[in-house]
mmCIF file of C-alpha atoms in Angstrom:
data_model
loop_
_atom_site.group_PDB
_atom_site.id
_atom_site.type_symbol
_atom_site.label_atom_id
_atom_site.label_comp_id
_atom_site.label_asym_id
_atom_site.label_seq_id
_atom_site.Cartn_x
_atom_site.Cartn_y
_atom_site.Cartn_z
ATOM 1 C CA PRO G 80 0.806 66.096 38.541
ATOM 2 C CA ALA G 81 3.331 64.901 35.857
ATOM 3 C CA GLY G 82 2.253 61.984 33.598
ATOM 4 C CA GLY G 83 2.582 58.611 35.390
ATOM 5 C CA ARG G 84 1.998 60.245 38.875
ATOM 6 C CA HIS G 85 -1.317 61.004 40.900
ATOM 7 C CA TRP G 86 -2.052 63.211 43.890
ATOM 8 C CA SER G 87 -0.546 62.029 47.302
ATOM 9 C CA LEU G 88 -3.226 64.437 48.697
ATOM 10 C CA PRO G 89 -6.619 65.592 47.554
ATOM 11 C CA GLU G 90 -5.924 68.671 45.508
ATOM 12 C CA ASP G 91 -7.656 71.020 47.508
ATOM 13 C CA VAL G 92 -5.784 69.714 50.632
ATOM 14 C CA PHE G 93 -2.500 70.194 48.765
ATOM 15 C CA ASN G 94 -3.000 73.476 47.623
ATOM 16 C CA ARG G 95 -4.181 74.648 51.082
ATOM 17 C CA GLU G 96 -0.928 73.052 52.494
ATOM 18 C CA ARG G 97 1.044 74.787 49.825
ATOM 19 C CA ASP G 98 -0.325 78.316 50.550
ATOM 20 C CA ALA G 99 0.395 77.354 54.237
ATOM 21 C CA GLY G 100 4.074 76.798 53.269
ATOM 22 C CA ARG G 101 4.035 73.226 54.287
ATOM 23 C CA ILE G 102 4.988 72.076 50.905
ATOM 24 C CA TYR G 103 8.602 71.726 50.037
ATOM 25 C CA PHE G 104 9.785 71.745 46.334
ATOM 26 C CA GLY G 105 13.439 70.918 46.978
ATOM 27 C CA LYS G 106 16.231 73.637 47.019
ATOM 28 C CA SER G 107 15.898 74.281 43.328
ATOM 29 C CA GLY G 108 11.982 75.046 44.007
ATOM 30 C CA ASN G 109 10.866 72.492 41.243
ATOM 31 C CA ALA G 110 11.469 69.223 42.731
ATOM 32 C CA MET G 111 9.133 66.634 43.375
ATOM 33 C CA PRO G 112 6.981 68.365 46.227
ATOM 34 C CA THR G 113 7.008 66.858 49.875
ATOM 35 C CA VAL G 114 4.906 67.521 52.808
ATOM 36 C CA LYS G 115 6.767 69.136 55.867
ATOM 37 C CA ALA G 116 6.076 67.512 59.171
ATOM 38 C CA TYR G 117 6.722 69.169 62.203
ATOM 39 C CA LEU G 118 7.299 68.151 66.062
ATOM 40 C CA SER G 119 4.706 70.406 66.970
ATOM 41 C CA ASP G 120 2.304 68.134 64.845
ATOM 42 C CA GLY G 121 2.388 65.717 67.668
ATOM 43 C CA ARG G 122 4.549 63.512 65.913
ATOM 44 C CA ASP G 123 7.839 62.812 67.753
ATOM 45 C CA LYS G 124 9.231 60.089 65.084
ATOM 46 C CA VAL G 125 8.690 61.320 61.404
ATOM 47 C CA ILE G 126 11.613 59.886 59.495
ATOM 48 C CA ALA G 127 11.210 56.568 57.930
ATOM 49 C CA ARG G 128 14.023 54.269 57.566
ATOM 50 C CA THR G 129 14.476 51.605 55.272
ATOM 51 C CA TRP G 130 16.094 49.010 57.631
ATOM 52 C CA TRP G 131 14.496 48.461 61.222
ATOM 53 C CA PRO G 132 16.709 46.167 63.241
ATOM 54 C CA TYR G 133 15.478 43.679 65.752
ATOM 55 C CA ARG G 134 16.505 45.963 68.597
ATOM 56 C CA SER G 135 14.102 48.478 67.460
ATOM 57 C CA THR G 136 11.024 46.471 66.658
ATOM 58 C CA GLY G 137 11.399 43.290 68.189
ATOM 59 C CA GLY G 138 11.046 39.953 66.470
ATOM 60 C CA ASN G 139 8.388 37.137 66.030
ATOM 61 C CA GLN G 140 9.666 35.305 69.301
ATOM 62 C CA ASP G 141 8.939 38.263 71.227
ATOM 63 C CA ALA G 142 5.670 38.731 69.780
ATOM 64 C CA LYS G 143 4.550 35.195 70.294
ATOM 65 C CA LYS G 144 5.490 35.510 73.919
ATOM 66 C CA GLU G 145 3.441 38.335 74.131
ATOM 67 C CA VAL G 146 0.133 36.718 72.696
ATOM 68 C CA LEU G 147 0.824 33.960 75.013
ATOM 69 C CA GLY G 148 0.897 35.876 78.081
ATOM 70 C CA ILE G 149 -2.283 37.532 77.016
ATOM 71 C CA LEU G 150 -4.412 34.772 75.702
ATOM 72 C CA GLY G 151 -2.685 31.489 77.646
ATOM 73 C CA GLU G 152 -0.447 28.879 76.514
ATOM 74 C CA ASP G 153 -2.962 27.072 74.359
ATOM 75 C CA CYS G 154 -3.072 29.919 71.857
ATOM 76 C CA GLU G 155 -2.355 28.320 68.348
ATOM 77 C CA PHE G 156 -1.324 31.342 66.334
ATOM 78 C CA ILE G 157 2.329 31.241 65.789
ATOM 79 C CA THR G 158 3.115 33.769 63.681
ATOM 80 C CA PRO G 159 2.291 37.312 65.483
ATOM 81 C CA LYS G 160 3.832 40.479 64.497
ATOM 82 C CA PRO G 161 5.581 42.415 67.454
ATOM 83 C CA THR G 162 3.488 45.311 68.776
ATOM 84 C CA ARG G 163 6.534 47.487 68.713
ATOM 85 C CA LEU G 164 7.026 47.074 65.003
ATOM 86 C CA VAL G 165 3.416 47.981 64.410
ATOM 87 C CA ARG G 166 3.908 50.974 66.797
ATOM 88 C CA ARG G 167 6.637 52.098 64.899
ATOM 89 C CA VAL G 168 4.704 52.058 61.757
ATOM 90 C CA LEU G 169 1.894 53.989 63.509
ATOM 91 C CA ASP G 170 4.432 56.474 64.976
ATOM 92 C CA ILE G 171 5.480 57.297 61.462
ATOM 93 C CA ALA G 172 2.241 56.918 59.383
ATOM 94 C CA THR G 173 -0.543 58.323 61.748
ATOM 95 C CA HIS G 174 -1.798 61.216 63.568
ATOM 96 C CA PRO G 175 -3.800 61.117 66.793
ATOM 97 C CA GLN G 176 -7.261 61.163 64.930
ATOM 98 C CA SER G 177 -6.021 58.442 62.191
ATOM 99 C CA ILE G 178 -8.284 55.504 61.072
ATOM 100 C CA VAL G 179 -6.159 52.479 60.906
ATOM 101 C CA LEU G 180 -7.153 49.521 58.438
ATOM 102 C CA ASP G 181 -5.699 46.008 58.671
ATOM 103 C CA SER G 182 -7.639 43.853 56.066
ATOM 104 C CA PHE G 183 -5.628 40.673 57.291
ATOM 105 C CA SER G 184 -5.586 41.519 61.183
ATOM 106 C CA GLY G 185 -4.498 37.804 62.298
ATOM 107 C CA SER G 186 -3.867 38.038 65.961
ATOM 108 C CA GLY G 187 -4.855 41.684 66.554
ATOM 109 C CA THR G 188 -1.531 43.352 66.928
ATOM 110 C CA THR G 189 -2.710 46.322 64.895
ATOM 111 C CA ALA G 190 -5.513 47.112 67.390
ATOM 112 C CA HIS G 191 -3.279 46.555 70.275
ATOM 113 C CA ALA G 192 -0.642 48.987 69.015
ATOM 114 C CA VAL G 193 -3.456 51.661 68.175
ATOM 115 C CA LEU G 194 -4.813 51.453 71.927
ATOM 116 C CA GLU G 195 -1.338 51.848 73.258
ATOM 117 C CA ALA G 196 -0.670 54.834 71.069
ATOM 118 C CA ASN G 197 -3.874 56.432 72.086
ATOM 119 C CA ARG G 198 -2.809 55.739 75.811
ATOM 120 C CA GLN G 199 0.590 57.067 75.232
ATOM 121 C CA ASP G 200 -0.420 60.448 73.571
ATOM 122 C CA GLY G 201 -4.143 60.985 74.606
ATOM 123 C CA GLY G 202 -4.962 60.096 70.723
ATOM 124 C CA ASN G 203 -8.177 59.148 69.265
ATOM 125 C CA ARG G 204 -6.969 56.882 66.608
ATOM 126 C CA ARG G 205 -9.620 54.186 65.369
ATOM 127 C CA PHE G 206 -8.944 50.610 63.992
ATOM 128 C CA ILE G 207 -10.801 48.419 61.466
ATOM 129 C CA LEU G 208 -9.810 45.133 61.491
ATOM 130 C CA VAL G 209 -10.708 42.096 59.033
ATOM 131 C CA GLU G 210 -10.218 38.400 59.641
ATOM 132 C CA MET G 211 -11.944 35.688 57.724
ATOM 133 C CA GLU G 212 -10.302 32.895 59.716
ATOM 134 C CA ALA G 213 -12.436 30.845 62.191
ATOM 135 C CA TYR G 214 -10.116 32.286 65.076
ATOM 136 C CA ALA G 215 -11.574 35.901 64.550
ATOM 137 C CA ASP G 216 -13.460 35.848 67.618
ATOM 138 C CA ARG G 217 -11.492 33.742 69.876
ATOM 139 C CA ILE G 218 -7.924 35.101 69.235
ATOM 140 C CA THR G 219 -8.009 38.237 67.191
ATOM 141 C CA ALA G 220 -11.253 40.071 69.084
ATOM 142 C CA GLU G 221 -10.458 38.367 72.552
ATOM 143 C CA ARG G 222 -6.835 39.630 72.483
ATOM 144 C CA VAL G 223 -8.314 43.152 71.663
ATOM 145 C CA ARG G 224 -10.940 42.460 74.700
ATOM 146 C CA ARG G 225 -8.226 41.660 77.075
ATOM 147 C CA VAL G 226 -5.701 44.471 76.202
ATOM 148 C CA SER G 227 -8.521 47.115 76.479
ATOM 149 C CA GLN G 228 -10.501 45.393 79.554
ATOM 150 C CA GLY G 229 -7.521 43.654 81.368
ATOM 151 C CA TYR G 230 -6.453 40.156 81.744
ATOM 152 C CA SER G 231 -5.095 37.430 84.025
ATOM 153 C CA PHE G 232 -1.331 37.214 83.816
ATOM 154 C CA GLU G 233 1.463 36.246 86.157
ATOM 155 C CA GLY G 234 4.845 37.780 85.532
ATOM 156 C CA LYS G 235 6.245 41.047 84.609
ATOM 157 C CA GLN G 236 4.455 43.190 82.123
ATOM 158 C CA LYS G 237 6.885 45.772 80.206
ATOM 159 C CA THR G 238 5.885 48.641 77.763
ATOM 160 C CA GLU G 239 8.433 50.527 75.784
ATOM 161 C CA LEU G 240 7.794 54.220 76.306
ATOM 162 C CA LEU G 241 10.629 55.861 74.567
ATOM 163 C CA ARG G 242 13.606 54.894 72.279
ATOM 164 C CA ARG G 243 16.204 57.156 70.857
ATOM 165 C CA ARG G 244 19.201 56.332 68.868
ATOM 166 C CA ILE G 245 22.525 57.539 70.745
ATOM 167 C CA THR G 246 24.696 59.922 68.148
ATOM 168 C CA TRP G 247 27.310 62.506 68.437
ATOM 169 C CA SER G 248 24.600 65.011 67.823
ATOM 170 C CA THR G 249 22.535 63.456 70.602
ATOM 171 C CA LEU G 250 25.631 63.943 72.989
ATOM 172 C CA LYS G 251 26.221 67.449 72.233
ATOM 173 C CA GLY G 252 22.287 68.091 73.012
ATOM 174 C CA ILE G 253 22.518 65.694 75.862
ATOM 175 C CA GLY G 254 20.208 68.198 77.987
ATOM 176 C CA LYS G 255 17.354 67.893 75.533
ATOM 177 C CA LEU G 256 17.140 64.135 75.580
ATOM 178 C CA LEU G 257 17.697 64.167 79.628
ATOM 179 C CA ASP G 258 14.663 66.385 79.386
ATOM 180 C CA GLU G 259 12.841 64.080 77.215
ATOM 181 C CA VAL G 260 13.488 61.225 79.430
ATOM 182 C CA GLN G 261 12.227 63.145 82.503
ATOM 183 C CA LYS G 262 9.023 64.224 81.000
ATOM 184 C CA THR G 263 8.365 60.597 79.826
ATOM 185 C CA GLU G 264 8.931 59.441 83.597
ATOM 186 C CA ASN G 265 6.885 62.384 84.808
ATOM 187 C CA LEU G 266 4.022 61.444 82.360
ATOM 188 C CA HIS G 267 4.052 57.682 82.838
ATOM 189 C CA GLY G 268 5.667 57.169 86.012
ATOM 190 C CA HIS G 269 2.467 56.898 88.107
ATOM 191 C CA GLU G 270 1.265 53.672 85.529
ATOM 192 C CA TRP G 271 4.315 51.578 86.441
ATOM 193 C CA ASP G 272 6.078 49.947 89.319
ATOM 194 C CA SER G 273 9.280 51.260 87.912
ATOM 195 C CA ILE G 274 10.672 53.045 84.899
ATOM 196 C CA LYS G 275 13.928 51.403 83.665
ATOM 197 C CA LYS G 276 16.657 53.113 81.418
ATOM 198 C CA LYS G 277 19.134 51.402 79.670
ATOM 199 C CA VAL G 278 21.630 51.992 76.614
ATOM 200 C CA LYS G 279 21.869 49.015 74.157
ATOM 201 C CA ASP G 280 23.170 48.561 70.922
ATOM 202 C CA GLU G 281 23.779 52.569 70.557
ATOM 203 C CA GLU G 282 20.041 53.404 71.691
ATOM 204 C CA LEU G 283 18.548 54.614 74.820
ATOM 205 C CA ILE G 284 15.667 52.701 75.832
ATOM 206 C CA VAL G 285 12.859 53.717 78.576
ATOM 207 C CA THR G 286 10.605 51.084 79.697
ATOM 208 C CA GLY G 287 7.854 51.070 81.940
ATOM 209 C CA GLU G 288 7.652 47.697 84.088
ATOM 210 C CA ARG G 289 5.311 46.231 86.632
ATOM 211 C CA ALA G 290 4.949 42.981 88.504
ATOM 212 C CA VAL G 291 1.593 41.102 87.625
ATOM 213 C CA THR G 292 0.433 38.324 89.721
ATOM 214 C CA GLU G 293 -3.183 38.312 89.072
ATOM 215 C CA ARG G 294 -4.683 40.603 86.488
ATOM 216 C CA VAL G 295 -3.142 43.128 84.101
ATOM 217 C CA GLU G 296 -5.154 46.458 83.940
ATOM 218 C CA GLY G 297 -6.677 47.294 80.738
ATOM 219 C CA ILE G 298 -5.409 50.166 78.795
ATOM 220 C CA GLY G 299 -8.699 51.450 77.900
ATOM 221 C CA GLY G 300 -10.697 51.900 74.348
ATOM 222 C CA SER G 301 -13.303 49.898 72.864
ATOM 223 C CA PHE G 302 -14.658 48.375 69.964
ATOM 224 C CA THR G 303 -17.427 46.700 68.114
ATOM 225 C CA TYR G 304 -17.419 42.799 66.991
ATOM 226 C CA CYS G 305 -19.183 42.381 63.772
ATOM 227 C CA THR G 306 -19.726 39.120 61.755
ATOM 228 C CA LEU G 307 -21.107 38.932 58.166
ATOM 229 C CA GLY G 308 -24.054 36.901 57.033
ATOM 230 C CA GLU G 309 -24.832 35.133 54.100
ATOM 231 C CA PRO G 310 -24.049 37.299 50.981
ATOM 232 C CA VAL G 311 -27.037 39.094 49.316
ATOM 233 C CA GLU G 312 -26.539 38.122 45.548
ATOM 234 C CA LEU G 313 -28.651 40.700 43.576
ATOM 235 C CA ASP G 314 -28.831 38.963 40.499
ATOM 236 C CA LYS G 315 -30.062 35.614 42.105
ATOM 237 C CA VAL G 316 -32.735 37.768 43.930
ATOM 238 C CA LEU G 317 -33.745 39.401 40.712
ATOM 239 C CA SER G 318 -34.157 36.062 39.137
ATOM 240 C CA GLY G 319 -35.873 34.668 41.776
ATOM 241 C CA GLU G 320 -33.368 31.839 42.425
ATOM 242 C CA THR G 321 -32.640 33.094 45.839
ATOM 243 C CA LEU G 322 -34.603 34.919 48.393
ATOM 244 C CA PRO G 323 -32.502 36.168 51.515
ATOM 245 C CA PRO G 324 -34.029 36.037 54.994
ATOM 246 C CA TYR G 325 -35.686 39.290 56.161
ATOM 247 C CA ASP G 326 -33.088 40.011 58.585
ATOM 248 C CA ALA G 327 -30.151 39.701 56.028
ATOM 249 C CA LEU G 328 -31.869 41.750 53.282
ATOM 250 C CA GLY G 329 -32.992 44.361 56.112
ATOM 251 C CA ALA G 330 -29.224 44.645 57.332
ATOM 252 C CA ALA G 331 -28.064 45.378 53.512
ATOM 253 C CA LEU G 332 -30.790 47.844 52.955
ATOM 254 C CA PHE G 333 -30.326 49.711 56.233
ATOM 255 C CA HIS G 334 -26.747 49.974 55.826
ATOM 256 C CA MET G 335 -27.386 51.501 52.501
ATOM 257 C CA ALA G 336 -29.865 53.940 53.527
ATOM 258 C CA THR G 337 -28.146 55.317 56.438
ATOM 259 C CA ASN G 338 -24.398 53.963 56.355
ATOM 260 C CA ARG G 339 -24.980 52.494 59.900
ATOM 261 C CA ALA G 340 -24.965 48.816 60.893
ATOM 262 C CA LEU G 341 -28.391 47.351 61.754
ATOM 263 C CA ASP G 342 -28.906 46.933 65.362
ATOM 264 C CA GLN G 343 -30.587 43.638 65.235
ATOM 265 C CA SER G 344 -32.264 44.401 69.067
ATOM 266 C CA GLN G 345 -34.337 47.019 67.146
ATOM 267 C CA LEU G 346 -35.707 44.913 64.376
ATOM 268 C CA ARG G 347 -39.300 43.805 64.448
ATOM 269 C CA GLU G 348 -39.968 41.915 61.537
ATOM 270 C CA SER G 349 -43.801 41.217 62.290
ATOM 271 C CA ASP G 350 -44.248 44.967 62.099
ATOM 272 C CA ASP G 351 -41.948 45.347 59.039
ATOM 273 C CA TYR G 352 -39.562 47.526 61.052
ATOM 274 C CA LEU G 353 -35.767 47.664 60.754
ATOM 275 C CA GLY G 354 -34.813 50.321 63.132
ATOM 276 C CA ARG G 355 -33.936 54.233 63.555
ATOM 277 C CA VAL G 356 -30.923 56.482 62.979
ATOM 278 C CA ASP G 357 -31.003 59.872 64.277
ATOM 279 C CA GLU G 358 -34.561 61.254 63.351
ATOM 280 C CA GLN G 359 -35.385 58.647 60.820
ATOM 281 C CA HIS G 360 -36.956 55.262 60.827
ATOM 282 C CA VAL G 361 -36.408 52.630 58.374
ATOM 283 C CA TRP G 362 -39.089 50.054 57.333
ATOM 284 C CA LEU G 363 -38.966 46.986 55.033
ATOM 285 C CA ILE G 364 -42.174 45.631 53.794
ATOM 286 C CA TYR G 365 -40.854 42.068 52.672
ATOM 287 C CA ARG G 366 -41.194 38.352 53.086
ATOM 288 C CA PRO G 367 -38.963 35.904 51.504
ATOM 289 C CA ASP G 368 -41.859 34.109 49.495
ATOM 290 C CA LEU G 369 -42.224 34.744 45.895
ATOM 291 C CA ASP G 370 -46.035 34.551 45.951
ATOM 292 C CA TRP G 371 -46.235 36.909 48.856
ATOM 293 C CA LEU G 372 -44.065 39.327 46.994
ATOM 294 C CA LYS G 373 -46.245 39.472 44.196
ATOM 295 C CA SER G 374 -49.440 39.930 46.217
ATOM 296 C CA PRO G 375 -51.106 43.164 47.189
ATOM 297 C CA GLN G 376 -49.908 42.395 50.839
ATOM 298 C CA ALA G 377 -46.294 43.717 49.651
ATOM 299 C CA ALA G 378 -47.388 47.088 48.404
ATOM 300 C CA LEU G 379 -47.237 50.389 50.477
ATOM 301 C CA THR G 380 -50.518 51.962 50.588
ATOM 302 C CA LEU G 381 -51.726 55.007 51.890
ATOM 303 C CA SER G 382 -53.473 53.362 55.135
ATOM 304 C CA ARG G 383 -50.168 51.431 55.825
ATOM 305 C CA ALA G 384 -48.126 54.514 55.392
ATOM 306 C CA ARG G 385 -50.434 56.611 57.900
ATOM 307 C CA GLU G 386 -49.995 53.468 60.301
ATOM 308 C CA ILE G 387 -46.280 53.852 59.909
ATOM 309 C CA ALA G 388 -46.157 57.618 60.430
ATOM 310 C CA GLU G 389 -48.196 57.272 63.653
ATOM 311 C CA THR G 390 -45.509 55.463 65.329
ATOM 312 C CA ASP G 391 -43.464 58.465 65.597
ATOM 313 C CA THR G 392 -45.304 61.689 64.060
ATOM 314 C CA LYS G 393 -42.282 63.868 64.913
ATOM 315 C CA SER G 394 -39.831 61.644 62.609
ATOM 316 C CA LYS G 395 -39.167 60.712 58.976
ATOM 317 C CA HIS G 396 -39.980 57.162 57.693
ATOM 318 C CA LEU G 397 -38.222 55.423 55.006
ATOM 319 C CA VAL G 398 -40.094 52.560 53.673
ATOM 320 C CA PHE G 399 -38.546 49.796 51.386
ATOM 321 C CA ALA G 400 -41.176 47.794 49.658
ATOM 322 C CA PRO G 401 -41.731 45.686 46.389
ATOM 323 C CA ALA G 402 -44.511 48.326 45.174
ATOM 324 C CA ARG G 403 -46.660 50.834 46.238
ATOM 325 C CA TYR G 404 -50.386 52.058 45.768
ATOM 326 C CA VAL G 405 -49.954 55.483 46.909
ATOM 327 C CA SER G 406 -47.718 58.383 45.165
ATOM 328 C CA GLN G 407 -45.074 60.418 46.820
ATOM 329 C CA LYS G 408 -47.101 63.470 45.878
ATOM 330 C CA MET G 409 -50.131 62.403 47.855
ATOM 331 C CA LEU G 410 -48.014 61.326 50.569
ATOM 332 C CA ALA G 411 -46.931 64.785 50.444
ATOM 333 C CA ASP G 412 -50.228 66.405 50.070
ATOM 334 C CA GLU G 413 -51.648 64.250 53.010
ATOM 335 C CA LYS G 414 -48.799 65.416 55.262
ATOM 336 C CA VAL G 415 -47.552 61.783 55.638
ATOM 337 C CA PRO G 416 -43.868 61.952 56.561
ATOM 338 C CA VAL G 417 -43.251 58.759 54.727
ATOM 339 C CA GLU G 418 -40.750 58.195 51.632
ATOM 340 C CA PHE G 419 -41.089 54.943 49.430
ATOM 341 C CA ALA G 420 -37.815 53.407 48.345
ATOM 342 C CA PRO G 421 -38.423 50.675 45.734
ATOM 343 C CA LEU G 422 -37.022 47.162 46.048
ATOM 344 C CA PRO G 423 -34.957 45.935 43.112
ATOM 345 C CA PHE G 424 -37.464 43.265 42.306
ATOM 346 C CA ALA G 425 -38.536 44.221 38.783
ATOM 347 C CA LEU G 426 -40.116 40.555 38.384
ATOM 348 C CA TYR G 427 -42.591 41.233 41.226
ATOM 349 C CA ARG G 428 -45.499 42.210 39.414
ATOM 350 C CA ILE G 429 -48.504 43.225 41.933
ATOM 351 C CA ASP G 430 -51.478 41.597 40.766
ATOM 352 C CA ARG G 431 -54.230 44.415 40.465
ATOM 353 C CA SER G 432 -57.136 42.207 39.400
#
C-alpha cells in the first residue's frame, strides 16, 4: 500500500481476490483498489448510502416501542437503537458467516438484528455483546432470550421483509421487482398472518404481520451469558499483595491454555481439577495461601503426576503448579502423559530442607 495506508484485507487474501478478478483498480487501472461485490455472494444490498432517512431505518421512538413490547412497560432503557437501522448495517457489512461485535450493547439491538438476519437468509452470523452496566442481564440478555425463545405480547407484530427504492429504472424492470416480491412472499408467507405491501416516500415496503394475543414465537438462535469475576492482577500476585481465589485463577489459566471458557460445573478444587477440552485435561495445584504455596505440597511430583494420569490414561494432562520435583524428561521416560506448566510466582521458593 501507499504511504499512510494499510491493507484493508490480509495481503494473502487480497492477492487471491485479485487473481480471481475480484479487485477493481478503476477505469485507468491504477486507482485505489476496491473489492467487487456480487449479488451471487448473498448480498442483495451492497451500496452504502451516506444518508439513511427515517423511512429506511426507523427512529428512536419506534425502537422504544419495540423494546417495551418485548420487555414490558417497566423497562427503563430509554435510548435503544432501531432494529431496522442495525439490520441495514448488517445487510451492507456482513456475510452469512460473519461475527459481529458490539462493545456497548445497551438494549441488545445488535443481537436482535443478527438473529433476524439469520432467520431471513438462513445465515449463521454470530454476535459478541459487551455491556458493563447493571442492566446487562435483566435488559440486554433478557431481550435476546425473549426474541430467540419467544415472549408474551399483545398486539400486532410486524417485521420488514423487503424494501426497495422506486426509480425510473425500477419501473422499466418492474417484472424483476415483482418477481422479488413474489419470492419474498413464497419464502416467508407461511410465517405470518399476512404479507403487506405498500409504496411510501418512493419506496416499496413489504412487511410480515401477525396478530399476537398471548405469546410471540421465538425467531431461533441461542447465546451464552458470561460475567466477569474480579480481575487477576498479575503484578499484585507476584508481589504477594493479593492471591486470587482458586476459581478466578483457574478460569484465567484455563482460558489461556485452551482458548475456552471454564465450565464451573467441571471444576473440583479439592482434586486440583479445572476441566477438559477435547482430549486434554487441565489441572491447577494452588491455594490462595502464601505459606502453602511455599510448601512441598504445592509442587508437582512423580507420584502426583501418576495419580493425575490414572484418571484418564488415554488423554493428555496439563498441570499448572508453582513448582515441580520431577522433570519433563522423566515424565516422558516413565510414559506419564502429563505436561507441567509453571505458575508465574517467582517468589514461591519451595523449601527443600
